[in-house]
mmCIF file of N, CA and C in Angstrom:
data_model
loop_
_atom_site.group_PDB
_atom_site.id
_atom_site.type_symbol
_atom_site.label_atom_id
_atom_site.label_comp_id
_atom_site.label_asym_id
_atom_site.label_seq_id
_atom_site.Cartn_x
_atom_site.Cartn_y
_atom_site.Cartn_z
ATOM 1 N N MET A 1 0.831 -1.393 0.073
ATOM 2 C CA MET A 1 0.110 0.131 -0.106
ATOM 3 C C MET A 1 0.764 1.184 0.051
ATOM 4 N N GLU A 2 0.597 2.139 -0.747
ATOM 5 C CA GLU A 2 1.091 3.680 -1.156
ATOM 6 C C GLU A 2 0.588 4.619 -0.165
ATOM 7 N N LEU A 3 1.494 5.731 0.099
ATOM 8 C CA LEU A 3 1.098 6.860 0.692
ATOM 9 C C LEU A 3 -0.302 7.426 -0.146
ATOM 10 N N ARG A 4 -0.073 7.528 -1.327
ATOM 11 C CA ARG A 4 -1.121 8.178 -2.022
ATOM 12 C C ARG A 4 -2.643 7.352 -1.566
ATOM 13 N N ASP A 5 -2.396 6.179 -1.584
ATOM 14 C CA ASP A 5 -3.726 5.522 -1.214
ATOM 15 C C ASP A 5 -4.315 5.715 0.336
ATOM 16 N N VAL A 6 -3.632 6.207 1.234
ATOM 17 C CA VAL A 6 -3.910 6.623 2.435
ATOM 18 C C VAL A 6 -4.461 8.147 2.590
ATOM 19 N N VAL A 7 -3.267 9.071 1.936
ATOM 20 C CA VAL A 7 -3.861 10.358 2.114
ATOM 21 C C VAL A 7 -4.911 10.937 1.358
ATOM 22 N N SER A 8 -5.286 10.214 0.172
ATOM 23 C CA SER A 8 -6.505 10.675 -0.488
ATOM 24 C C SER A 8 -7.794 10.675 0.449
ATOM 25 N N GLN A 9 -7.611 9.920 1.781
ATOM 26 C CA GLN A 9 -8.776 9.942 2.697
ATOM 27 C C GLN A 9 -8.710 10.807 3.925
ATOM 28 N N SER A 10 -7.600 11.663 3.830
ATOM 29 C CA SER A 10 -7.093 12.554 4.794
ATOM 30 C C SER A 10 -8.235 13.762 4.657
ATOM 31 N N ARG A 11 -8.386 14.127 5.887
ATOM 32 C CA ARG A 11 -9.170 15.364 6.255
ATOM 33 C C ARG A 11 -8.631 16.297 7.334
ATOM 34 N N TYR A 12 -8.418 17.665 6.938
ATOM 35 C CA TYR A 12 -7.894 18.281 7.749
ATOM 36 C C TYR A 12 -8.786 19.747 7.962
ATOM 37 N N ILE A 13 -8.375 20.474 9.150
ATOM 38 C CA ILE A 13 -8.975 21.777 9.300
ATOM 39 C C ILE A 13 -7.762 22.877 9.359
ATOM 40 N N LYS A 14 -8.049 23.828 8.889
ATOM 41 C CA LYS A 14 -6.852 25.015 8.643
ATOM 42 C C LYS A 14 -7.364 26.058 9.686
ATOM 43 N N ILE A 15 -6.495 26.641 10.509
ATOM 44 C CA ILE A 15 -6.654 27.783 11.444
ATOM 45 C C ILE A 15 -5.556 28.855 10.926
ATOM 46 N N PRO A 16 -6.091 29.966 10.950
ATOM 47 C CA PRO A 16 -5.313 31.145 10.629
ATOM 48 C C PRO A 16 -4.051 31.223 11.371
ATOM 49 N N PRO A 17 -2.897 31.963 11.040
ATOM 50 C CA PRO A 17 -1.807 32.270 11.979
ATOM 51 C C PRO A 17 -1.878 32.887 13.075
ATOM 52 N N GLY A 18 -2.937 33.909 12.855
ATOM 53 C CA GLY A 18 -3.299 34.941 14.103
ATOM 54 C C GLY A 18 -4.328 34.388 15.123
ATOM 55 N N ALA A 19 -4.692 33.146 15.031
ATOM 56 C CA ALA A 19 -5.568 32.650 15.952
ATOM 57 C C ALA A 19 -5.053 32.238 17.188
ATOM 58 N N THR A 20 -5.809 32.221 18.154
ATOM 59 C CA THR A 20 -5.298 32.043 19.846
ATOM 60 C C THR A 20 -5.441 30.364 20.083
ATOM 61 N N ALA A 21 -4.950 30.249 21.080
ATOM 62 C CA ALA A 21 -5.077 28.726 21.621
ATOM 63 C C ALA A 21 -6.546 28.334 21.864
ATOM 64 N N ARG A 22 -7.252 29.273 22.359
ATOM 65 C CA ARG A 22 -8.674 29.115 22.375
ATOM 66 C C ARG A 22 -9.566 28.811 21.116
ATOM 67 N N ASP A 23 -9.305 29.549 20.264
ATOM 68 C CA ASP A 23 -9.550 29.096 18.545
ATOM 69 C C ASP A 23 -9.186 27.953 18.293
ATOM 70 N N ALA A 24 -8.023 27.645 18.567
ATOM 71 C CA ALA A 24 -7.476 26.213 18.244
ATOM 72 C C ALA A 24 -8.268 25.181 18.769
ATOM 73 N N LEU A 25 -8.585 25.257 20.130
ATOM 74 C CA LEU A 25 -9.463 24.192 20.996
ATOM 75 C C LEU A 25 -10.738 24.236 20.565
ATOM 76 N N VAL A 26 -11.091 25.394 20.322
ATOM 77 C CA VAL A 26 -12.726 25.306 19.804
ATOM 78 C C VAL A 26 -12.944 24.714 18.556
ATOM 79 N N ALA A 27 -12.112 24.821 17.603
ATOM 80 C CA ALA A 27 -12.132 24.167 16.102
ATOM 81 C C ALA A 27 -11.794 22.931 16.483
ATOM 82 N N MET A 28 -10.963 22.409 17.091
ATOM 83 C CA MET A 28 -10.731 21.048 17.266
ATOM 84 C C MET A 28 -11.979 20.335 17.823
ATOM 85 N N VAL A 29 -12.589 20.931 18.921
ATOM 86 C CA VAL A 29 -13.806 20.117 19.528
ATOM 87 C C VAL A 29 -15.016 20.396 18.700
ATOM 88 N N GLU A 30 -15.267 21.382 17.835
ATOM 89 C CA GLU A 30 -16.284 21.652 17.077
ATOM 90 C C GLU A 30 -16.024 20.549 15.684
ATOM 91 N N ASN A 31 -14.700 20.325 15.338
ATOM 92 C CA ASN A 31 -14.698 19.344 14.103
ATOM 93 C C ASN A 31 -14.118 18.247 14.410
ATOM 94 N N LYS A 32 -14.167 17.664 15.656
ATOM 95 C CA LYS A 32 -13.971 16.306 16.199
ATOM 96 C C LYS A 32 -12.503 15.942 15.662
ATOM 97 N N THR A 33 -11.534 16.698 15.892
ATOM 98 C CA THR A 33 -10.113 16.628 15.471
ATOM 99 C C THR A 33 -9.198 16.598 16.722
ATOM 100 N N ASP A 34 -8.031 16.263 16.410
ATOM 101 C CA ASP A 34 -7.104 16.509 17.600
ATOM 102 C C ASP A 34 -5.729 17.329 16.884
ATOM 103 N N PHE A 35 -5.979 17.814 15.834
ATOM 104 C CA PHE A 35 -4.929 18.556 15.289
ATOM 105 C C PHE A 35 -5.343 19.568 14.087
ATOM 106 N N LEU A 36 -4.573 20.524 13.979
ATOM 107 C CA LEU A 36 -5.047 21.647 12.832
ATOM 108 C C LEU A 36 -3.735 21.929 12.167
ATOM 109 N N LEU A 37 -4.068 22.529 10.937
ATOM 110 C CA LEU A 37 -3.124 22.955 10.106
ATOM 111 C C LEU A 37 -3.009 24.407 10.252
ATOM 112 N N VAL A 38 -1.921 25.147 10.789
ATOM 113 C CA VAL A 38 -1.928 26.361 10.994
ATOM 114 C C VAL A 38 -1.195 27.005 9.651
ATOM 115 N N ASP A 39 -2.169 27.831 9.023
ATOM 116 C CA ASP A 39 -1.716 28.439 7.734
ATOM 117 C C ASP A 39 -0.681 29.239 7.765
ATOM 118 N N ARG A 40 -0.025 29.368 6.597
ATOM 119 C CA ARG A 40 1.128 30.272 6.700
ATOM 120 C C ARG A 40 0.680 31.764 6.579
ATOM 121 N N ALA A 41 1.525 32.684 6.929
ATOM 122 C CA ALA A 41 1.153 33.855 7.155
ATOM 123 C C ALA A 41 1.272 34.573 5.665
ATOM 124 N N ASP A 42 2.322 34.058 4.855
ATOM 125 C CA ASP A 42 2.524 34.589 3.582
ATOM 126 C C ASP A 42 3.149 33.524 2.900
ATOM 127 N N PRO A 43 3.236 33.549 1.486
ATOM 128 C CA PRO A 43 3.903 32.651 0.539
ATOM 129 C C PRO A 43 5.152 32.120 0.938
ATOM 130 N N ASN A 44 5.839 32.802 1.550
ATOM 131 C CA ASN A 44 7.456 32.525 2.132
ATOM 132 C C ASN A 44 7.512 31.777 3.610
ATOM 133 N N ASP A 45 6.305 31.910 4.251
ATOM 134 C CA ASP A 45 6.048 31.371 5.645
ATOM 135 C C ASP A 45 5.840 29.892 5.336
ATOM 136 N N ALA A 46 6.330 29.153 6.524
ATOM 137 C CA ALA A 46 6.247 27.624 6.468
ATOM 138 C C ALA A 46 4.685 27.203 7.272
ATOM 139 N N TYR A 47 3.938 26.079 6.756
ATOM 140 C CA TYR A 47 2.836 25.758 7.452
ATOM 141 C C TYR A 47 3.075 25.229 8.723
ATOM 142 N N GLY A 48 2.267 25.051 9.793
ATOM 143 C CA GLY A 48 2.552 24.495 11.124
ATOM 144 C C GLY A 48 1.546 23.552 11.491
ATOM 145 N N ILE A 49 1.784 22.959 12.451
ATOM 146 C CA ILE A 49 0.795 22.172 13.119
ATOM 147 C C ILE A 49 0.460 22.115 14.676
ATOM 148 N N VAL A 50 -0.758 22.331 14.955
ATOM 149 C CA VAL A 50 -1.194 22.380 16.719
ATOM 150 C C VAL A 50 -1.897 21.157 16.954
ATOM 151 N N THR A 51 -1.431 20.359 17.849
ATOM 152 C CA THR A 51 -2.105 19.298 18.365
ATOM 153 C C THR A 51 -2.956 19.567 19.436
ATOM 154 N N ARG A 52 -3.828 18.492 20.421
ATOM 155 C CA ARG A 52 -4.547 18.649 21.342
ATOM 156 C C ARG A 52 -3.381 18.581 22.348
ATOM 157 N N TRP A 53 -2.353 17.650 22.095
ATOM 158 C CA TRP A 53 -1.365 17.592 23.095
ATOM 159 C C TRP A 53 -0.520 19.079 23.308
ATOM 160 N N ASP A 54 -0.226 19.698 22.363
ATOM 161 C CA ASP A 54 0.526 21.016 22.188
ATOM 162 C C ASP A 54 -0.224 21.973 23.090
ATOM 163 N N ILE A 55 -1.821 22.033 23.134
ATOM 164 C CA ILE A 55 -2.643 22.840 23.999
ATOM 165 C C ILE A 55 -2.534 22.611 25.489
ATOM 166 N N VAL A 56 -2.515 21.277 25.459
ATOM 167 C CA VAL A 56 -2.336 20.528 26.900
ATOM 168 C C VAL A 56 -1.241 20.989 27.718
ATOM 169 N N GLU A 57 -0.052 20.716 27.157
ATOM 170 C CA GLU A 57 1.432 20.639 27.540
ATOM 171 C C GLU A 57 1.972 22.113 27.572
ATOM 172 N N ARG A 58 1.846 22.808 26.528
ATOM 173 C CA ARG A 58 2.333 24.109 26.339
ATOM 174 C C ARG A 58 1.427 25.084 26.906
ATOM 175 N N ALA A 59 0.391 25.120 26.926
ATOM 176 C CA ALA A 59 -0.992 26.209 27.395
ATOM 177 C C ALA A 59 -1.314 25.870 28.612
ATOM 178 N N ILE A 60 -2.328 24.657 28.729
ATOM 179 C CA ILE A 60 -2.882 24.574 30.236
ATOM 180 C C ILE A 60 -2.172 24.355 31.082
ATOM 181 N N ALA A 61 -1.172 23.349 30.886
ATOM 182 C CA ALA A 61 -0.131 22.928 32.145
ATOM 183 C C ALA A 61 0.798 24.029 32.471
ATOM 184 N N GLY A 62 0.918 24.868 31.619
ATOM 185 C CA GLY A 62 1.778 26.064 31.768
ATOM 186 C C GLY A 62 1.081 27.285 32.273
ATOM 187 N N GLY A 63 -0.068 27.137 32.714
ATOM 188 C CA GLY A 63 -1.021 28.114 33.412
ATOM 189 C C GLY A 63 -1.469 29.339 32.363
ATOM 190 N N ARG A 64 -1.149 29.248 30.990
ATOM 191 C CA ARG A 64 -1.271 30.255 30.136
ATOM 192 C C ARG A 64 -2.679 30.500 29.573
ATOM 193 N N ASP A 65 -3.197 31.583 29.411
ATOM 194 C CA ASP A 65 -4.493 32.060 29.237
ATOM 195 C C ASP A 65 -4.789 31.579 27.656
ATOM 196 N N LEU A 66 -5.701 30.905 27.530
ATOM 197 C CA LEU A 66 -6.006 30.290 26.218
ATOM 198 C C LEU A 66 -6.397 31.538 25.097
ATOM 199 N N GLY A 67 -7.037 32.503 25.822
ATOM 200 C CA GLY A 67 -7.657 33.503 24.824
ATOM 201 C C GLY A 67 -6.709 34.384 24.429
ATOM 202 N N SER A 68 -5.341 34.286 25.014
ATOM 203 C CA SER A 68 -4.367 35.591 24.639
ATOM 204 C C SER A 68 -3.016 34.991 24.089
ATOM 205 N N THR A 69 -2.989 33.478 24.356
ATOM 206 C CA THR A 69 -1.969 32.707 23.790
ATOM 207 C C THR A 69 -2.059 32.382 22.256
ATOM 208 N N PRO A 70 -0.944 33.081 21.641
ATOM 209 C CA PRO A 70 -1.133 32.910 20.099
ATOM 210 C C PRO A 70 -0.828 31.604 19.827
ATOM 211 N N VAL A 71 -1.560 30.824 18.727
ATOM 212 C CA VAL A 71 -1.515 29.275 18.295
ATOM 213 C C VAL A 71 0.004 29.320 17.965
ATOM 214 N N LEU A 72 0.548 30.227 17.366
ATOM 215 C CA LEU A 72 1.949 29.987 16.925
ATOM 216 C C LEU A 72 3.060 29.982 18.100
ATOM 217 N N ASP A 73 2.650 30.234 19.154
ATOM 218 C CA ASP A 73 3.373 29.791 20.378
ATOM 219 C C ASP A 73 3.549 28.317 20.541
ATOM 220 N N LEU A 74 2.401 27.618 20.154
ATOM 221 C CA LEU A 74 2.035 26.229 20.722
ATOM 222 C C LEU A 74 2.354 25.378 19.490
ATOM 223 N N ALA A 75 2.228 26.086 18.065
ATOM 224 C CA ALA A 75 2.589 25.225 16.636
ATOM 225 C C ALA A 75 3.898 24.708 16.711
ATOM 226 N N ARG A 76 3.988 23.844 15.973
ATOM 227 C CA ARG A 76 5.338 23.319 15.640
ATOM 228 C C ARG A 76 5.466 23.726 14.008
ATOM 229 N N LYS A 77 6.580 24.215 13.715
ATOM 230 C CA LYS A 77 6.863 24.651 12.458
ATOM 231 C C LYS A 77 8.188 24.473 12.235
ATOM 232 N N PRO A 78 8.693 24.361 10.853
ATOM 233 C CA PRO A 78 8.151 23.832 9.937
ATOM 234 C C PRO A 78 7.714 22.448 9.997
ATOM 235 N N LEU A 79 6.609 21.971 9.209
ATOM 236 C CA LEU A 79 6.088 20.446 9.284
ATOM 237 C C LEU A 79 7.077 19.625 8.868
ATOM 238 N N VAL A 80 6.872 18.096 9.259
ATOM 239 C CA VAL A 80 7.734 17.166 8.877
ATOM 240 C C VAL A 80 7.071 16.821 7.817
ATOM 241 N N VAL A 81 7.431 16.571 6.451
ATOM 242 C CA VAL A 81 6.898 16.760 5.191
ATOM 243 C C VAL A 81 7.338 15.556 4.469
ATOM 244 N N MET A 82 6.432 15.032 3.541
ATOM 245 C CA MET A 82 6.657 13.848 2.373
ATOM 246 C C MET A 82 6.002 14.242 1.301
ATOM 247 N N ASN A 83 6.717 14.169 0.250
ATOM 248 C CA ASN A 83 6.068 14.483 -1.048
ATOM 249 C C ASN A 83 6.300 13.620 -2.054
ATOM 250 N N ASN A 84 6.607 11.961 -1.726
ATOM 251 C CA ASN A 84 6.659 11.134 -2.696
ATOM 252 C C ASN A 84 5.596 10.206 -2.799
ATOM 253 N N LEU A 85 4.542 10.419 -3.375
ATOM 254 C CA LEU A 85 3.119 9.703 -2.966
ATOM 255 C C LEU A 85 3.352 8.077 -3.375
ATOM 256 N N ASP A 86 4.367 7.706 -4.142
ATOM 257 C CA ASP A 86 4.530 6.449 -4.402
ATOM 258 C C ASP A 86 5.140 5.580 -3.230
ATOM 259 N N LEU A 87 5.676 6.176 -2.007
ATOM 260 C CA LEU A 87 6.245 5.539 -1.223
ATOM 261 C C LEU A 87 5.424 4.588 -0.574
ATOM 262 N N ASP A 88 6.048 3.230 -0.405
ATOM 263 C CA ASP A 88 5.098 2.242 0.525
ATOM 264 C C ASP A 88 5.042 2.666 1.807
ATOM 265 N N LEU A 89 3.855 2.286 2.643
ATOM 266 C CA LEU A 89 3.657 2.923 3.976
ATOM 267 C C LEU A 89 4.753 2.497 5.108
ATOM 268 N N ARG A 90 5.548 1.361 4.812
ATOM 269 C CA ARG A 90 6.843 1.065 5.884
ATOM 270 C C ARG A 90 7.523 2.444 6.005
ATOM 271 N N TRP A 91 7.887 3.242 4.694
ATOM 272 C CA TRP A 91 8.650 4.123 4.803
ATOM 273 C C TRP A 91 8.152 5.185 5.152
ATOM 274 N N VAL A 92 6.947 5.493 5.353
ATOM 275 C CA VAL A 92 6.231 6.576 6.060
ATOM 276 C C VAL A 92 6.280 6.175 7.540
ATOM 277 N N ALA A 93 5.998 4.951 7.793
ATOM 278 C CA ALA A 93 6.108 4.586 9.183
ATOM 279 C C ALA A 93 7.843 5.047 9.625
ATOM 280 N N LYS A 94 8.544 4.598 8.922
ATOM 281 C CA LYS A 94 10.074 4.811 9.272
ATOM 282 C C LYS A 94 10.359 6.297 9.395
ATOM 283 N N LYS A 95 9.998 7.089 8.616
ATOM 284 C CA LYS A 95 9.957 8.553 8.916
ATOM 285 C C LYS A 95 9.358 9.082 10.243
ATOM 286 N N MET A 96 8.209 8.781 10.552
ATOM 287 C CA MET A 96 7.570 8.823 11.713
ATOM 288 C C MET A 96 8.499 8.659 12.933
ATOM 289 N N ALA A 97 8.963 7.613 12.765
ATOM 290 C CA ALA A 97 9.514 6.865 13.910
ATOM 291 C C ALA A 97 10.773 7.697 13.909
ATOM 292 N N ASN A 98 11.618 8.185 12.900
ATOM 293 C CA ASN A 98 12.852 8.828 12.821
ATOM 294 C C ASN A 98 12.956 10.171 13.418
ATOM 295 N N GLU A 99 11.568 10.989 13.029
ATOM 296 C CA GLU A 99 11.266 12.215 13.362
ATOM 297 C C GLU A 99 10.607 12.390 14.702
ATOM 298 N N ASN A 100 10.004 11.021 15.346
ATOM 299 C CA ASN A 100 9.317 11.153 16.584
ATOM 300 C C ASN A 100 8.011 12.051 16.440
ATOM 301 N N VAL A 101 7.295 11.944 15.238
ATOM 302 C CA VAL A 101 5.983 12.543 15.205
ATOM 303 C C VAL A 101 4.831 11.277 14.902
ATOM 304 N N SER A 102 3.618 11.587 15.126
ATOM 305 C CA SER A 102 2.730 10.790 14.995
ATOM 306 C C SER A 102 1.876 11.252 13.667
ATOM 307 N N LYS A 103 2.114 12.403 12.965
ATOM 308 C CA LYS A 103 1.406 13.137 11.971
ATOM 309 C C LYS A 103 2.284 13.656 10.747
ATOM 310 N N ILE A 104 2.258 13.587 9.775
ATOM 311 C CA ILE A 104 3.114 13.829 8.514
ATOM 312 C C ILE A 104 2.591 14.597 7.581
ATOM 313 N N ALA A 105 2.920 15.715 7.208
ATOM 314 C CA ALA A 105 2.105 16.632 6.070
ATOM 315 C C ALA A 105 2.526 15.997 4.772
ATOM 316 N N VAL A 106 1.779 15.908 3.767
ATOM 317 C CA VAL A 106 2.027 15.483 2.481
ATOM 318 C C VAL A 106 1.798 16.408 1.640
ATOM 319 N N PHE A 107 2.613 16.535 0.679
ATOM 320 C CA PHE A 107 2.467 17.584 -0.446
ATOM 321 C C PHE A 107 2.806 16.794 -1.609
ATOM 322 N N ASP A 108 2.055 17.438 -3.085
ATOM 323 C CA ASP A 108 2.471 17.005 -4.021
ATOM 324 C C ASP A 108 3.018 18.320 -4.724
ATOM 325 N N LYS A 109 4.314 18.400 -4.911
ATOM 326 C CA LYS A 109 4.890 19.572 -5.330
ATOM 327 C C LYS A 109 4.541 20.721 -4.363
ATOM 328 N N GLU A 110 3.951 21.904 -4.716
ATOM 329 C CA GLU A 110 3.521 22.928 -3.533
ATOM 330 C C GLU A 110 2.091 22.761 -3.106
ATOM 331 N N THR A 111 1.558 21.852 -3.665
ATOM 332 C CA THR A 111 0.172 21.468 -2.991
ATOM 333 C C THR A 111 0.038 20.727 -2.032
ATOM 334 N N PHE A 112 -0.442 21.254 -0.778
ATOM 335 C CA PHE A 112 -0.735 20.392 0.356
ATOM 336 C C PHE A 112 -2.039 19.445 0.170
ATOM 337 N N LEU A 113 -1.899 18.321 0.370
ATOM 338 C CA LEU A 113 -2.810 17.070 0.089
ATOM 339 C C LEU A 113 -3.684 16.819 1.444
ATOM 340 N N GLY A 114 -2.918 16.933 2.588
ATOM 341 C CA GLY A 114 -3.148 16.488 3.902
ATOM 342 C C GLY A 114 -2.231 15.816 4.679
ATOM 343 N N PHE A 115 -2.705 15.238 5.793
ATOM 344 C CA PHE A 115 -1.754 14.682 6.775
ATOM 345 C C PHE A 115 -2.075 13.002 6.835
ATOM 346 N N ILE A 116 -0.804 12.511 7.187
ATOM 347 C CA ILE A 116 -1.138 10.988 7.257
ATOM 348 C C ILE A 116 -0.678 10.965 8.633
ATOM 349 N N SER A 117 -1.381 10.099 9.529
ATOM 350 C CA SER A 117 -1.067 9.986 10.768
ATOM 351 C C SER A 117 -0.752 8.247 11.283
ATOM 352 N N ASP A 118 -0.070 8.296 12.404
ATOM 353 C CA ASP A 118 0.145 6.905 12.491
ATOM 354 C C ASP A 118 -1.256 5.870 12.576
ATOM 355 N N VAL A 119 -2.225 6.280 13.086
ATOM 356 C CA VAL A 119 -3.591 5.821 13.153
ATOM 357 C C VAL A 119 -4.179 5.378 11.601
ATOM 358 N N ASP A 120 -3.587 6.103 10.746
ATOM 359 C CA ASP A 120 -4.143 6.080 9.274
ATOM 360 C C ASP A 120 -3.335 4.786 8.953
ATOM 361 N N ILE A 121 -1.972 4.613 9.283
ATOM 362 C CA ILE A 121 -1.227 3.709 8.589
ATOM 363 C C ILE A 121 -1.474 2.215 9.391
ATOM 364 N N LEU A 122 -2.069 2.403 10.787
ATOM 365 C CA LEU A 122 -2.591 1.149 11.271
ATOM 366 C C LEU A 122 -3.759 0.852 10.645
ATOM 367 N N LYS A 123 -4.399 1.641 10.305
ATOM 368 C CA LYS A 123 -5.990 1.252 9.935
ATOM 369 C C LYS A 123 -5.785 0.839 8.435
ATOM 370 N N ALA A 124 -4.907 1.106 7.559
ATOM 371 C CA ALA A 124 -4.542 0.981 6.216
ATOM 372 C C ALA A 124 -3.833 -0.543 6.437
ATOM 373 N N ILE A 125 -3.115 -0.851 7.142
ATOM 374 C CA ILE A 125 -2.489 -2.046 7.471
ATOM 375 C C ILE A 125 -3.292 -3.248 7.851
ATOM 376 N N SER A 126 -4.211 -3.022 8.759
ATOM 377 C CA SER A 126 -5.323 -3.726 9.383
ATOM 378 C C SER A 126 -6.191 -4.028 8.266
ATOM 379 N N GLU A 127 -6.581 -3.148 7.478
ATOM 380 C CA GLU A 127 -7.494 -3.652 6.214
ATOM 381 C C GLU A 127 -6.924 -4.332 5.363
ATOM 382 N N LYS A 128 -5.509 -4.126 5.004
ATOM 383 C CA LYS A 128 -5.028 -5.022 4.103
ATOM 384 C C LYS A 128 -4.865 -6.631 4.532
ATOM 385 N N ALA A 129 -4.501 -6.597 5.814
ATOM 386 C CA ALA A 129 -4.213 -7.833 6.586
ATOM 387 C C ALA A 129 -5.830 -8.618 6.815
ATOM 388 N N LYS A 130 -7.095 -7.868 6.961
ATOM 389 C CA LYS A 130 -8.139 -8.612 6.744
ATOM 390 C C LYS A 130 -8.276 -9.017 5.367
ATOM 391 N N ALA A 131 -8.213 -8.226 4.601
ATOM 392 C CA ALA A 131 -8.446 -8.604 2.977
ATOM 393 C C ALA A 131 -7.709 -9.927 2.615
ATOM 394 N N LYS A 132 -6.645 -9.980 3.164
ATOM 395 C CA LYS A 132 -5.665 -11.134 2.600
ATOM 396 C C LYS A 132 -6.147 -12.242 3.507
ATOM 397 N N GLY A 133 -6.684 -12.238 4.647
ATOM 398 C CA GLY A 133 -7.367 -13.205 5.545
ATOM 399 C C GLY A 133 -8.332 -13.929 4.768
ATOM 400 N N ALA A 134 -9.151 -12.753 4.158
ATOM 401 C CA ALA A 134 -10.537 -13.257 3.759
ATOM 402 C C ALA A 134 -10.284 -14.073 2.214
ATOM 403 N N ARG A 135 -9.156 -13.795 1.654
ATOM 404 C CA ARG A 135 -8.908 -14.491 0.464
ATOM 405 C C ARG A 135 -8.324 -16.001 0.430
ATOM 406 N N LYS A 136 -8.100 -16.141 1.966
ATOM 407 C CA LYS A 136 -7.511 -17.466 2.192
ATOM 408 C C LYS A 136 -8.468 -18.589 2.014
#
């Protein structure tokens, strides 16, 4: 199974770089997701990611006010990126392990396609294993 097979099912929510931690938390809850894409401020800027854990660890546990804490203070930038859609998922998993991340941004040249997560990989491998078992 290749990266292109899994990222095509990816869904993401984008938040502006000027948003607050409160905005990010509300967007996550409303959209039932645990991460957001932080948009670029301009074409020369990098995309970022903010996760529920970033909000817990860097804002709430630190006693910061969610309404005044900029999302950029919590986000990780630049993203860990892959752009070879033909890669086997084992190489995507290897990149996650090497970078110590659970989500990787996927681009096709300059076009952002979405994220692939460790859960996406596990689901894809599980489906493949079930399909193999059904054929026997």
